[in-house]
Coordinates of C-alpha atoms and ligand atoms in Angstrom, one line a residue:
M115 CA 55.4 92.9 120.1
K116 CA 56.0 96.4 118.9
V117 CA 57.0 99.2 120.9
I118 CA 54.3 101.1 119.3
D119 CA 51.4 98.7 120.7
H120 CA 52.8 98.9 124.1
L121 CA 52.2 102.3 123.6
R122 CA 48.9 102.0 122.4
N123 CA 47.9 99.7 125.1
A124 CA 49.1 101.2 127.8
K125 CA 46.9 102.5 131.2
G126 CA 49.6 104.5 132.4
T127 CA 53.4 105.6 131.8
L128 CA 55.3 102.7 130.8
F129 CA 58.7 101.9 132.1
S130 CA 61.8 100.8 129.6
F131 CA 65.6 100.9 129.8
E132 CA 68.8 100.7 127.8
I133 CA 71.8 98.3 128.4
L134 CA 75.0 98.2 126.7
P135 CA 76.3 94.9 125.5
P136 CA 79.1 93.4 127.2
L137 CA 82.9 94.4 126.7
K138 CA 84.2 92.1 123.8
G139 CA 85.6 88.8 125.8
R140 CA 83.6 89.5 128.8
D141 CA 80.7 86.6 129.2
I142 CA 76.9 87.6 128.4
R143 CA 76.2 86.9 131.8
S144 CA 77.7 90.3 133.1
I145 CA 74.8 92.2 131.5
Y146 CA 72.0 89.7 133.5
E147 CA 73.2 91.6 136.5
G148 CA 72.3 94.7 135.3
I149 CA 68.7 93.4 134.1
D150 CA 67.7 90.9 137.0
P151 CA 67.1 94.0 139.7
L152 CA 65.1 96.0 137.1
M153 CA 62.9 93.1 136.0
E154 CA 60.5 93.5 139.1
F155 CA 59.2 96.9 137.7
G156 CA 57.9 95.0 134.5
P157 CA 59.9 96.8 131.6
S158 CA 57.8 96.9 128.3
F159 CA 61.0 96.8 126.0
I160 CA 64.3 96.5 126.6
N161 CA 67.0 98.7 124.3
V162 CA 70.3 97.2 123.3
T163 CA 72.8 100.0 121.8
Y164 CA 74.9 99.4 118.9
H165 CA 78.9 99.9 118.9
R166 CA 80.6 101.5 115.8
E167 CA 83.8 99.9 115.2
E168 CA 87.2 102.1 116.5
V169 CA 90.2 102.1 114.5
L170 CA 93.5 102.1 116.7
Y171 CA 97.2 102.3 115.7
K172 CA 99.5 99.3 117.3
E173 CA 102.8 99.5 117.7
R174 CA 104.4 96.5 116.0
G175 CA 108.2 97.5 116.6
H176 CA 110.8 99.1 114.2
G177 CA 108.4 102.1 114.0
L178 CA 105.5 100.3 112.3
L179 CA 102.3 101.1 113.1
Q180 CA 99.5 98.5 112.7
K181 CA 95.8 99.8 111.8
I182 CA 93.2 98.0 113.7
R183 CA 89.7 98.0 113.5
L184 CA 88.2 96.7 116.8
R185 CA 84.4 96.7 118.0
K186 CA 84.6 97.0 121.7
R187 CA 81.3 96.0 122.4
P188 CA 80.0 93.6 119.6
G189 CA 76.7 91.2 119.5
T190 CA 73.7 93.7 119.6
I191 CA 71.3 91.4 117.8
G192 CA 72.4 88.1 119.5
I193 CA 71.9 89.8 123.2
C194 CA 68.5 91.0 122.0
A195 CA 67.4 87.6 120.6
T196 CA 69.0 85.8 124.1
I197 CA 67.2 88.5 126.4
K198 CA 63.6 87.9 124.8
A199 CA 64.0 84.5 125.0
K200 CA 65.5 84.5 128.4
Y201 CA 63.1 87.4 130.2
E202 CA 60.2 87.1 127.8
V203 CA 60.4 91.1 127.1
D204 CA 60.6 92.7 123.9
T205 CA 63.8 94.0 122.9
V206 CA 64.9 97.1 120.6
P207 CA 68.3 96.8 118.9
H208 CA 69.5 99.8 117.9
L209 CA 71.1 100.0 113.9
I210 CA 73.2 102.7 113.1
C211 CA 74.0 103.9 109.4
G212 CA 78.0 104.3 110.5
G213 CA 79.8 101.2 109.2
F214 CA 77.0 99.7 107.2
S215 CA 76.7 99.2 103.6
R216 CA 72.8 99.0 102.5
E217 CA 73.7 95.3 101.6
E218 CA 75.0 94.8 105.6
T219 CA 72.0 96.9 106.7
E220 CA 69.7 94.5 104.8
D221 CA 71.1 91.4 106.2
A222 CA 70.9 92.8 109.7
L223 CA 67.5 93.5 109.5
I224 CA 66.6 90.2 107.9
E225 CA 68.3 88.4 110.6
L226 CA 66.1 90.6 113.1
N227 CA 63.3 89.4 111.3
F228 CA 64.3 85.9 111.5
L229 CA 64.6 85.9 115.4
G230 CA 61.4 87.5 115.5
I231 CA 62.5 90.7 116.7
D232 CA 59.8 93.2 116.3
N233 CA 61.3 96.6 116.8
V234 CA 64.6 98.4 115.7
L235 CA 66.0 102.3 117.0
A236 CA 67.1 103.8 113.5
L237 CA 70.0 105.7 114.5
R238 CA 72.9 107.6 112.2
G239 CA 75.6 107.2 114.9
D240 CA 78.6 109.5 115.5
A241 CA 81.7 110.1 113.7
I242 CA 84.5 107.7 114.2
K243 CA 87.1 109.1 116.7
N244 CA 89.8 111.3 114.6
E245 CA 87.4 111.7 112.0
P246 CA 86.1 115.2 111.6
H247 CA 82.3 114.6 111.1
F248 CA 80.5 111.7 110.2
I249 CA 81.5 109.9 106.9
P250 CA 78.9 107.0 105.6
E251 CA 80.2 103.8 104.1
R252 CA 80.5 104.1 100.4
D253 CA 77.2 102.5 99.9
G254 CA 75.8 103.6 103.1
H255 CA 73.4 106.0 104.5
P256 CA 74.5 109.5 105.5
H257 CA 71.2 110.0 107.8
A258 CA 68.8 108.1 110.0
V259 CA 66.1 109.3 107.8
D260 CA 67.8 107.0 104.8
L261 CA 68.2 103.9 107.1
I262 CA 64.4 104.4 108.2
H263 CA 63.3 104.5 104.3
Q264 CA 65.3 101.4 103.9
I265 CA 63.5 99.7 106.6
S266 CA 60.1 101.2 105.7
G267 CA 60.5 99.8 102.3
L268 CA 61.8 96.1 103.6
N269 CA 58.3 96.3 105.6
H270 CA 56.8 96.5 101.8
G271 CA 58.5 93.8 100.7
K272 CA 61.0 96.0 99.0
Y273 CA 64.4 94.0 99.0
L274 CA 67.7 95.4 97.6
H275 CA 68.3 94.5 93.7
D276 CA 65.4 92.1 94.1
E277 CA 63.0 91.6 91.0
E278 CA 61.2 89.0 93.2
Q279 CA 57.4 90.4 92.9
E280 CA 56.5 88.4 95.7
A281 CA 59.1 89.2 98.6
A282 CA 58.2 88.6 101.9
P283 CA 57.6 92.0 104.0
T284 CA 59.0 92.5 107.3
D285 CA 57.1 94.2 109.7
L286 CA 59.3 96.2 112.3
C287 CA 58.5 98.8 114.7
I288 CA 60.8 101.6 113.8
G289 CA 61.9 104.3 116.4
A290 CA 64.1 107.2 116.0
A291 CA 65.9 109.4 118.4
C292 CA 65.2 113.2 119.1
Y293 CA 67.1 116.3 121.0
P294 CA 65.4 118.4 123.3
E295 CA 68.2 120.7 123.6
K296 CA 68.9 120.4 119.7
H297 CA 71.6 117.6 118.1
P298 CA 75.1 119.2 118.3
E299 CA 75.4 119.5 114.5
A300 CA 72.2 120.7 113.9
L301 CA 71.8 124.7 113.1
N302 CA 69.6 125.3 115.4
L303 CA 66.3 123.6 117.1
S304 CA 63.9 124.6 114.1
V305 CA 66.2 122.9 111.6
D306 CA 66.6 120.0 113.8
I307 CA 62.8 119.3 114.4
A308 CA 62.3 120.0 110.5
Y309 CA 64.8 117.1 109.8
L310 CA 63.0 115.1 112.7
K311 CA 59.8 115.5 111.0
E312 CA 61.3 113.8 107.8
K313 CA 62.5 110.9 109.8
V314 CA 58.7 110.6 110.9
D315 CA 57.2 111.1 107.6
A316 CA 59.6 108.3 106.5
G317 CA 58.1 105.9 109.0
A318 CA 59.5 106.3 112.5
E319 CA 56.4 105.3 114.9
Y320 CA 58.0 106.7 118.1
L321 CA 60.7 108.8 118.9
V322 CA 63.3 108.1 122.3
T323 CA 64.8 111.6 123.5
Q324 CA 68.5 112.2 124.5
M325 CA 68.7 112.5 128.2
F326 CA 67.9 115.8 129.8
F327 CA 67.8 117.1 133.2
D328 CA 65.2 120.1 132.7
N329 CA 61.8 118.7 132.0
A330 CA 60.8 122.2 130.8
R331 CA 63.2 121.5 127.8
Y332 CA 61.1 118.3 127.3
F333 CA 57.8 119.8 127.3
S334 CA 58.7 122.9 125.5
F335 CA 60.1 120.2 122.9
V336 CA 57.6 118.0 122.5
D337 CA 54.9 121.5 122.1
R338 CA 57.1 122.7 119.4
C339 CA 57.3 119.0 117.8
R340 CA 53.3 119.2 117.8
E341 CA 53.5 122.3 115.8
Q342 CA 55.4 121.0 113.2
G343 CA 53.1 118.3 112.7
I344 CA 55.2 115.6 114.5
N345 CA 52.3 113.7 116.5
V346 CA 54.1 110.3 117.2
P347 CA 54.7 109.2 121.0
I348 CA 58.1 111.0 122.3
I349 CA 59.5 109.2 125.1
P350 CA 61.7 110.9 127.3
G351 CA 65.0 109.3 128.3
L352 CA 66.2 109.9 131.6
K353 CA 69.7 109.6 133.3
P354 CA 70.5 109.4 137.1
I355 CA 73.9 111.4 137.7
T356 CA 75.8 109.0 140.5
T357 CA 79.5 110.2 140.2
L358 CA 81.6 112.9 140.4
R359 CA 82.7 111.7 136.7
H360 CA 79.6 111.9 135.4
I361 CA 79.2 115.7 136.2
A362 CA 82.0 116.5 134.0
F363 CA 81.4 113.7 131.4
L364 CA 77.7 113.7 130.6
P365 CA 77.1 117.3 129.7
K366 CA 80.4 117.3 127.8
T367 CA 79.1 114.2 125.8
F368 CA 76.1 114.5 125.3
R369 CA 75.8 118.1 125.0
V370 CA 73.2 118.8 127.5
D371 CA 72.4 121.7 130.2
L372 CA 72.4 121.4 133.7
P373 CA 69.4 123.2 135.1
D374 CA 71.1 125.9 138.0
E375 CA 69.2 124.1 141.0
L376 CA 70.7 120.7 140.2
A377 CA 74.3 122.6 138.9
K378 CA 74.2 124.0 142.6
K379 CA 73.5 120.8 144.2
L380 CA 75.5 118.7 142.6
M381 CA 78.9 121.5 142.9
G382 CA 78.2 121.2 146.9
C383 CA 79.1 117.3 146.6
R384 CA 82.2 115.9 147.5
T385 CA 81.9 112.1 147.2
D386 CA 80.6 109.7 144.9
A387 CA 78.1 108.9 147.3
E388 CA 76.8 112.3 147.7
V389 CA 76.3 112.7 144.0
K390 CA 74.5 109.4 143.7
R391 CA 71.9 110.8 146.4
T392 CA 71.7 113.9 145.0
G393 CA 71.3 112.5 141.2
I394 CA 69.1 109.9 142.1
A395 CA 66.6 112.5 144.1
W396 CA 66.6 114.4 140.9
T397 CA 65.7 111.9 138.5
I398 CA 62.9 110.8 140.8
E399 CA 61.9 114.4 140.9
Q400 CA 62.0 114.4 137.4
A401 CA 60.0 111.2 136.5
Q402 CA 57.3 112.0 138.8
E403 CA 56.5 115.1 137.1
L404 CA 56.7 113.4 133.7
K405 CA 54.4 110.8 134.7
E406 CA 51.9 113.2 136.4
K407 CA 51.9 115.1 133.0
G408 CA 51.3 111.9 131.1
A409 CA 54.4 111.1 129.5
P410 CA 54.0 107.7 127.5
C411 CA 56.8 105.9 128.9
L412 CA 60.0 106.6 130.8
H413 CA 63.1 105.4 128.9
F414 CA 66.2 105.0 131.2
Y415 CA 69.8 105.1 130.5
T416 CA 71.7 102.6 132.5
M417 CA 75.2 102.7 131.0
G418 CA 75.5 99.2 132.0
R419 CA 74.6 100.0 135.9
S420 CA 71.3 99.5 137.3
E421 CA 71.2 100.4 141.0
A422 CA 70.6 104.0 140.5
V423 CA 67.6 103.4 138.1
K424 CA 66.4 100.8 140.3
E425 CA 66.0 103.2 143.3
V426 CA 64.3 105.7 141.0
A427 CA 62.0 102.7 139.8
K428 CA 60.9 101.8 143.1
E429 CA 59.6 105.2 143.6
I430 CA 58.0 105.4 140.5
F431 CA 56.4 102.2 139.2
Ligands
LIG258 C1 67.8 107.3 122.1 C2 69.1 107.4 121.5 C3 69.9 106.2 121.3 C4 71.1 106.0 120.8 N1 71.7 105.1 120.9 C5 72.7 105.1 119.9 C6 73.5 103.6 119.8 O1 73.4 102.5 120.1 N2 75.0 103.7 118.8 C7 75.4 104.8 118.6 O2 76.5 105.0 118.0 N3 74.7 106.2 118.8 C8 73.8 106.5 119.4 N4 72.9 107.4 119.8 C9 73.6 108.7 119.1 C10 73.5 109.0 118.0 O3 73.7 108.0 116.9 C11 74.1 110.4 117.7 O4 73.6 111.2 118.5 C12 74.1 111.2 116.3 O5 75.3 111.9 116.4 C13 73.2 111.0 115.4 O6 72.1 110.1 115.5 P1 70.5 110.5 114.7 O7 69.9 108.9 114.6 O8 69.6 111.3 115.2 O9 71.0 111.1 113.5 P2 70.2 111.8 111.9 O10 68.7 112.0 112.4 O11 70.6 111.8 110.8 O12 70.7 113.9 112.5 C14 71.9 113.9 112.6 C15 72.1 115.3 112.4 O13 71.8 115.7 110.8 C16 70.9 116.5 110.7 N5 70.1 115.7 109.6 C17 69.0 114.9 109.8 N6 68.2 114.6 108.5 C18 69.3 115.4 107.7 C19 69.2 115.6 106.5 N7 68.4 114.7 105.5 N8 70.0 116.4 105.8 C20 70.9 117.2 106.2 N9 71.0 117.0 107.9 C21 70.4 116.1 108.5 C22 70.3 116.5 112.1 O14 69.6 117.8 112.4 C23 71.4 116.2 113.2 O15 72.0 117.5 113.3 C24 71.7 107.5 120.5 C25 71.3 108.7 120.4 C26 69.9 108.7 121.2 C27 69.2 110.1 121.3

């Protein structure tokens, strides 16, 4: 079933979460350990991230370096199909522009369609490490909006290079990303929202936010989107902070601010256990308020670990 239909049929705030494919070489069963504890809360859908290949240089002796392209977490589409069959839950594969030509994108979409997967989250992806900015493939998409146009086109039976008059249309529900604290590359939030509107006009039926720790940012972002004519559901993305490492890593990596009250509490923590207690309590408060104020769904970033999300879900669902 499509995410948009889950949202339309919902009687209250839905629950969903995001997982990562296992590291290359690890068994698929390693991700079940992260999913199993969350199934009792009845997720409406599970997202699976897509990971672009990285470029590495390996010493080969005699001063020679070999350039290697390595995808550390392959298997997004296969995992989505397996989870859908095993847990009978809808899955949302992420698809990125980075590293894909338009032909490869089309192949991936055809595969999703044949597997009976009804959803896709359309993203640009980040620049490869060591590249100063995002560089699309020669025949790839520079922005998520271009990918959304391609998926929308396929939903209308428009295949690449195809003169076929009666090509079978796909029927994929398209989601896209948004950033209550603006995307790091955007000149400002107004510009970012203007581009966001283009993604919705191109066919994105709902949006999922970057993680945020201050609900006020989410509410004011939703208001600004509505003022600009973005009327699709905007799903808040939540992440409990659980380790001392997170405190430094999350704001820097995702360019998000911690509100003063949370920052003060975390600065008083000396151990991971203290951080975890504080982070979970904070996310519970966030989730309660978002639910009370009618958020369509609460989407949790598990980053491969589900205990903290389970603690939050126990209080909310
Ligand atoms: C919910 C969510 C899930 C994610 N999952 C993944 C994942 O699985 N794999 C992964 O690699 N990354 C993932 N990301 C990260 C995402 O790929 C990066 O944040 C990336 O830098 C931007 O992706 P986007 O789809 O928002 O890009 P875009 O919508 O293309 O926006 C990127 C930047 O370009 C600007 N822009 C947009 N359209 C135009 C235009 N037409 N012309 C000029 N400028 C424009 C925007 O303002 C923004 O600054 C995820 C992010 C979120 C919020």
